[in-house]
PDB file of C-alpha atoms in Angstrom:
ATOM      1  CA  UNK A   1     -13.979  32.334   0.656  1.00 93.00           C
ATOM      2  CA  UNK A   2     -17.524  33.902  -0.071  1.00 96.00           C
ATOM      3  CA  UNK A   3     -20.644  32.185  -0.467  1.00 97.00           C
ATOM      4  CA  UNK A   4     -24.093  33.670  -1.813  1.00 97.00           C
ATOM      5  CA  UNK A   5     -27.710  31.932  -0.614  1.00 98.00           C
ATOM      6  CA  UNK A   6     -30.924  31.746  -1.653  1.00 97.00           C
ATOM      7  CA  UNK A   7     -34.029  32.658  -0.148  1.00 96.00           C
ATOM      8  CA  UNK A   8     -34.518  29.191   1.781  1.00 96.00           C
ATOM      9  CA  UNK A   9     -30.710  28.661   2.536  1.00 96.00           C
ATOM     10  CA  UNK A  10     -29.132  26.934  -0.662  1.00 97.00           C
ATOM     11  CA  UNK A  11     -25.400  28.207  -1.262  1.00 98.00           C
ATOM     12  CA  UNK A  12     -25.959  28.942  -5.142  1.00 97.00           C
ATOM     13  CA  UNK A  13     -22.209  30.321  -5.578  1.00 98.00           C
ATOM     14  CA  UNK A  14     -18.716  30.252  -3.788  1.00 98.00           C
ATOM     15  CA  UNK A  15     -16.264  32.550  -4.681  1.00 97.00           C
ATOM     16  CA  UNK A  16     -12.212  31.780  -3.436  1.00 95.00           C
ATOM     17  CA  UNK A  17     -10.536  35.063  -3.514  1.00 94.00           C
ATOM     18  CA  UNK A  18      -7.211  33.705  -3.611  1.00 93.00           C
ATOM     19  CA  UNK A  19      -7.217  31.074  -6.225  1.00 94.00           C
ATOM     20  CA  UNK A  20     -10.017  33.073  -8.237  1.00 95.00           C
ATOM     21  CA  UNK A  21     -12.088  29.775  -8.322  1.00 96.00           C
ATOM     22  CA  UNK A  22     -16.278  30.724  -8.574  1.00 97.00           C
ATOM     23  CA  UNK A  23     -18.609  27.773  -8.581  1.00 97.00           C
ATOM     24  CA  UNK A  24     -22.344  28.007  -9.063  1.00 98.00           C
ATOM     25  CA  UNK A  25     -24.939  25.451  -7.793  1.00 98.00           C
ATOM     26  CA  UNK A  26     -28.008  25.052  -9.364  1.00 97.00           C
ATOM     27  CA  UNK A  27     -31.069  22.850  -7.454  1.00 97.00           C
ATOM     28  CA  UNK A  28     -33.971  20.588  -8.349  1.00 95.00           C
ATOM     29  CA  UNK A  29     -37.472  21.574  -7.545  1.00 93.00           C
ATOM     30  CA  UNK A  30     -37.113  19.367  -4.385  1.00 94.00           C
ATOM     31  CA  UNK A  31     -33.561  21.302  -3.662  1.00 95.00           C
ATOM     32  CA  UNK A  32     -31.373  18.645  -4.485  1.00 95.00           C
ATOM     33  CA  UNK A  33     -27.777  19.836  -6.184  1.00 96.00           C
ATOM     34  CA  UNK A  34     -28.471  18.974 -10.166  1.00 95.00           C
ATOM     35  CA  UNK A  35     -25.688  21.356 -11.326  1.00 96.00           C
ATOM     36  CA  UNK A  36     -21.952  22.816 -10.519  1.00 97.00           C
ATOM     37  CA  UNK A  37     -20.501  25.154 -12.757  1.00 97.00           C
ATOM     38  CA  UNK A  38     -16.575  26.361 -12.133  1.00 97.00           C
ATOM     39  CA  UNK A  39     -14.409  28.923 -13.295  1.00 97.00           C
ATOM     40  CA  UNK A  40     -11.270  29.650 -12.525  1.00 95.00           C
ATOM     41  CA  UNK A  41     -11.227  33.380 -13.539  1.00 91.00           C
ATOM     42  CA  UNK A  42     -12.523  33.771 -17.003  1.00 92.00           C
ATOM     43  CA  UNK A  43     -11.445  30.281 -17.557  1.00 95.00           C
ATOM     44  CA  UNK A  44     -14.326  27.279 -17.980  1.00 95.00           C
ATOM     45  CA  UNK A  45     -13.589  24.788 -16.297  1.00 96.00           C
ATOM     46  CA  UNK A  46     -16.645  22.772 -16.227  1.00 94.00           C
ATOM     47  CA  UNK A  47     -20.068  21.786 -15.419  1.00 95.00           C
ATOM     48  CA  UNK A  48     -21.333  18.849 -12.781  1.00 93.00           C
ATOM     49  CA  UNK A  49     -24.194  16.858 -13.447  1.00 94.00           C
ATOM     50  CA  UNK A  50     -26.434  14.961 -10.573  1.00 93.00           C
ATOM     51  CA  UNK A  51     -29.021  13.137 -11.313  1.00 90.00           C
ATOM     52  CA  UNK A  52     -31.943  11.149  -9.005  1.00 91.00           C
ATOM     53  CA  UNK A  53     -34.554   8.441  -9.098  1.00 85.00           C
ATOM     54  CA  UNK A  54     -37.652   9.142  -8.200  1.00 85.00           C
ATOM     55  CA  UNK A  55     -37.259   8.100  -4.594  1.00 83.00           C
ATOM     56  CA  UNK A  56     -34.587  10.415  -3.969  1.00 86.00           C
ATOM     57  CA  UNK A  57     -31.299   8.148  -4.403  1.00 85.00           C
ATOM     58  CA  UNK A  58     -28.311   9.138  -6.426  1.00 86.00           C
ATOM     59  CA  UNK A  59     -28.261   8.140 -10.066  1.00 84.00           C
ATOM     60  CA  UNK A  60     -25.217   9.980 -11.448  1.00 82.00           C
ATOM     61  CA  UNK A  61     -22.521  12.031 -10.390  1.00 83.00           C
ATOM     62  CA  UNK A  62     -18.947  13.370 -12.073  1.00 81.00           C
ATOM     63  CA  UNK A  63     -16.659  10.194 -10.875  1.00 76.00           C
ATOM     64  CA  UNK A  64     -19.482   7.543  -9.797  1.00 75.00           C
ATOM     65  CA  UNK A  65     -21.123   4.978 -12.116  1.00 73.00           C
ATOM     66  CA  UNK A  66     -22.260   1.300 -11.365  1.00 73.00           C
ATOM     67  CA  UNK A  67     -24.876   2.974  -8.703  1.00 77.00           C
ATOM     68  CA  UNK A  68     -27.477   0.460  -6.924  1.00 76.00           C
ATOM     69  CA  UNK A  69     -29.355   0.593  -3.966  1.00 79.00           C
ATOM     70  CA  UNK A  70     -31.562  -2.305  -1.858  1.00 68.00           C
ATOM     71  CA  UNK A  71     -29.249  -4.752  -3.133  1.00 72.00           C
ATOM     72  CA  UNK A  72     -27.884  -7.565  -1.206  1.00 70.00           C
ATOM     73  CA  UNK A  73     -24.113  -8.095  -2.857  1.00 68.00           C
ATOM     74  CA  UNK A  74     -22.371 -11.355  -3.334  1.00 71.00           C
ATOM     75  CA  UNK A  75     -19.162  -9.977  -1.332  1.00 72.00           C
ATOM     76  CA  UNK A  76     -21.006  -9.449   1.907  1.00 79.00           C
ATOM     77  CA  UNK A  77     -20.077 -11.477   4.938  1.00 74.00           C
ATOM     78  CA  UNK A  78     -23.509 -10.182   6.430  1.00 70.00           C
ATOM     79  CA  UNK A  79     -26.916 -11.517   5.563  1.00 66.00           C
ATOM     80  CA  UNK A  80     -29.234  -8.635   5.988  1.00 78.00           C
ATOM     81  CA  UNK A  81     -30.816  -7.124   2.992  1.00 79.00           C
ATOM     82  CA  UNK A  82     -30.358  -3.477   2.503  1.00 81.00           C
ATOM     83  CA  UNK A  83     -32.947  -0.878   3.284  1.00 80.00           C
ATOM     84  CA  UNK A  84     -35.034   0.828   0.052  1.00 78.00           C
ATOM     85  CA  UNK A  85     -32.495   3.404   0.837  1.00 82.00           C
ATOM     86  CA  UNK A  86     -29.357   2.211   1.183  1.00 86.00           C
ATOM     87  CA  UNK A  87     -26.216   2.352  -1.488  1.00 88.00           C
ATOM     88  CA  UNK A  88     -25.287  -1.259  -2.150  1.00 88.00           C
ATOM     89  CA  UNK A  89     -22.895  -0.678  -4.662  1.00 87.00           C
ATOM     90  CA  UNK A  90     -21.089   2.030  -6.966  1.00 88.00           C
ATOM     91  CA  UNK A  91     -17.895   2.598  -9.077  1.00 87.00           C
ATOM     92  CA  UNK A  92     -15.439   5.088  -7.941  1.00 84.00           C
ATOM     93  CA  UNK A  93     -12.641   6.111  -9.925  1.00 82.00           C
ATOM     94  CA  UNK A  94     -12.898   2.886 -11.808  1.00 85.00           C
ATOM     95  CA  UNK A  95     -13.165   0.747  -8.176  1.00 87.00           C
ATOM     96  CA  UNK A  96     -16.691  -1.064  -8.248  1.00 88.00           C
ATOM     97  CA  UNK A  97     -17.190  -1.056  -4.205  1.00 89.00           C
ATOM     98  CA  UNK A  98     -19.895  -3.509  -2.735  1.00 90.00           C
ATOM     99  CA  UNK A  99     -21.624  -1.992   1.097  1.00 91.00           C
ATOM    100  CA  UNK A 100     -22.701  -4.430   3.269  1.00 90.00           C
ATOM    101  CA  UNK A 101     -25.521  -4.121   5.933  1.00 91.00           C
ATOM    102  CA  UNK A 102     -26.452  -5.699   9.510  1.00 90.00           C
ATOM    103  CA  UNK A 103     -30.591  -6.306  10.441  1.00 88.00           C
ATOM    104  CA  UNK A 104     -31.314  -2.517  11.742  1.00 90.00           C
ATOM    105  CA  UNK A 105     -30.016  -1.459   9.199  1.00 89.00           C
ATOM    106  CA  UNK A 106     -26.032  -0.221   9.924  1.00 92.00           C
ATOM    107  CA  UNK A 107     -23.510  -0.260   7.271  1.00 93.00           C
ATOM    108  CA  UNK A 108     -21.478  -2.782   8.349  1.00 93.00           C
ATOM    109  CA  UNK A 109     -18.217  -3.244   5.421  1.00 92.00           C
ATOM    110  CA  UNK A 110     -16.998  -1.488   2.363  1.00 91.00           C
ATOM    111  CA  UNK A 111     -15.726  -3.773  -0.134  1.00 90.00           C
ATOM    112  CA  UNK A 112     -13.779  -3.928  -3.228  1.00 90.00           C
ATOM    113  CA  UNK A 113     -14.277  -6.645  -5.586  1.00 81.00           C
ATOM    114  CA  UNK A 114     -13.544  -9.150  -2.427  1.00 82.00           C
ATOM    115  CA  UNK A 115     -11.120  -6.690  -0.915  1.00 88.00           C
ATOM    116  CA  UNK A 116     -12.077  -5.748   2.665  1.00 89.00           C
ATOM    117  CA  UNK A 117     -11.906  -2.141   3.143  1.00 91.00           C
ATOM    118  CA  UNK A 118     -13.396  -1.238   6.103  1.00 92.00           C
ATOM    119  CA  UNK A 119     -15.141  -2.747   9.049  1.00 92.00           C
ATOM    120  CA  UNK A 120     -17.808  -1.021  11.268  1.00 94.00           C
ATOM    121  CA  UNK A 121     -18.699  -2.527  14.607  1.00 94.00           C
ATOM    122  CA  UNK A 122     -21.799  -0.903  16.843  1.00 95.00           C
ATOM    123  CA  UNK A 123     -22.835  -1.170  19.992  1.00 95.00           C
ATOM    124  CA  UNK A 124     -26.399  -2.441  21.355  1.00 94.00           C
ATOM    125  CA  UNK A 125     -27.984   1.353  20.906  1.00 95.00           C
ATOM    126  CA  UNK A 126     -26.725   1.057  17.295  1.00 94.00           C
ATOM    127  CA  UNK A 127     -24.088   3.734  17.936  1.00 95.00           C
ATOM    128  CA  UNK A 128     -20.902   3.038  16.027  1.00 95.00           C
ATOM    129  CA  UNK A 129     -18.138   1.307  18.476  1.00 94.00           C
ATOM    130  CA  UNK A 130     -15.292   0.912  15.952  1.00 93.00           C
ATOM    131  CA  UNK A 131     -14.233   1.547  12.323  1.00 94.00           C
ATOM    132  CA  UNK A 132     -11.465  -0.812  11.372  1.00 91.00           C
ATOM    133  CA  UNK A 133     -10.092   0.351   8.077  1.00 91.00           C
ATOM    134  CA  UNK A 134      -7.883  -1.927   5.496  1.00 88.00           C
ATOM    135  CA  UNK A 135      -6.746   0.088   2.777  1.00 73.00           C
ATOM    136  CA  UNK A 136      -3.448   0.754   3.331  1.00 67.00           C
ATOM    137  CA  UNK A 137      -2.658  -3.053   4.434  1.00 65.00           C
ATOM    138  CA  UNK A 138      -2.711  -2.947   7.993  1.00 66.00           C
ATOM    139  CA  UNK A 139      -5.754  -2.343   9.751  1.00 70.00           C
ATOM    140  CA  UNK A 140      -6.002   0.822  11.232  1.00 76.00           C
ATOM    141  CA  UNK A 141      -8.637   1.181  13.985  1.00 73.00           C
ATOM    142  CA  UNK A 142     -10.686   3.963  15.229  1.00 78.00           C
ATOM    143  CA  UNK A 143     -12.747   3.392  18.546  1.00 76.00           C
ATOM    144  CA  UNK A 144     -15.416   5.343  19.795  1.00 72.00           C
TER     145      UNK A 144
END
């Protein structure tokens, strides 16, 4: 794998020797990723879109629709409202997901429709203590 940068660090191309893959990234004036080109030899193979609002947050991306942010969602167990910020809900791969956030600000679940998904627990420093994650059925935890 070979990457090329620009002058203030960006990668604007990757090249994979072995599967003859090249992608090229093209940047915003405030060096955000707005475009991915790939290749697979002389084959096209497609160009990415991103898009932003004016504060910064994702608007669109290849495989996410639905996006909102500073939006407290019907699903969440938690009160808090989220922070300007903060992604409050998107679709992915056809999933609409719901996050939900505590009072400083933590992400706290990841829902689906009313579908728990994951769990995040912190501690007093806001550090995160445990991820407790649902989608395959049984919880599967991860403690820090």
């Amino acid at each position: 794998m070979s990457y090329s940068h620009d002058a203030i660090g960006n990668v604007i191309s990757r090249h994979d020797s072995n599967t003859f893959l090249n992608e090229v990234f093209a940047y915003d004036d405030l060096n955000r990723l707005s475009t991915v080109t790939r290749t697979q030899g002389t084959t096209a193979l497609g160009v990415e879109s991103y898009l932003y609002d004016p504060w910064g947050n994702l608007l669109a991306k290849p495989g996410l629709s639905g996006i909102g942010y500073q939006t407290k969602e019907t699903q969440c167990s938690t009160s808090a409202q989220p922070g300007p910020h903060a992604l409050s809900r998107a679709t992915i791969a056809g999933v609409a997901k719901q996050y939900c956030y505590d009072l400083a600000g933590n992400q706290t679940e990841t829902r689906a429709g009313a579908t728990l998904e994951r769990q995040i627990s912190y501690t007093a420093a806001d550090q995160v203590k445990e991820i407790k994650s649902y989608a395959a059925g049984a919880p599967f935890n991860t403690k820090f």
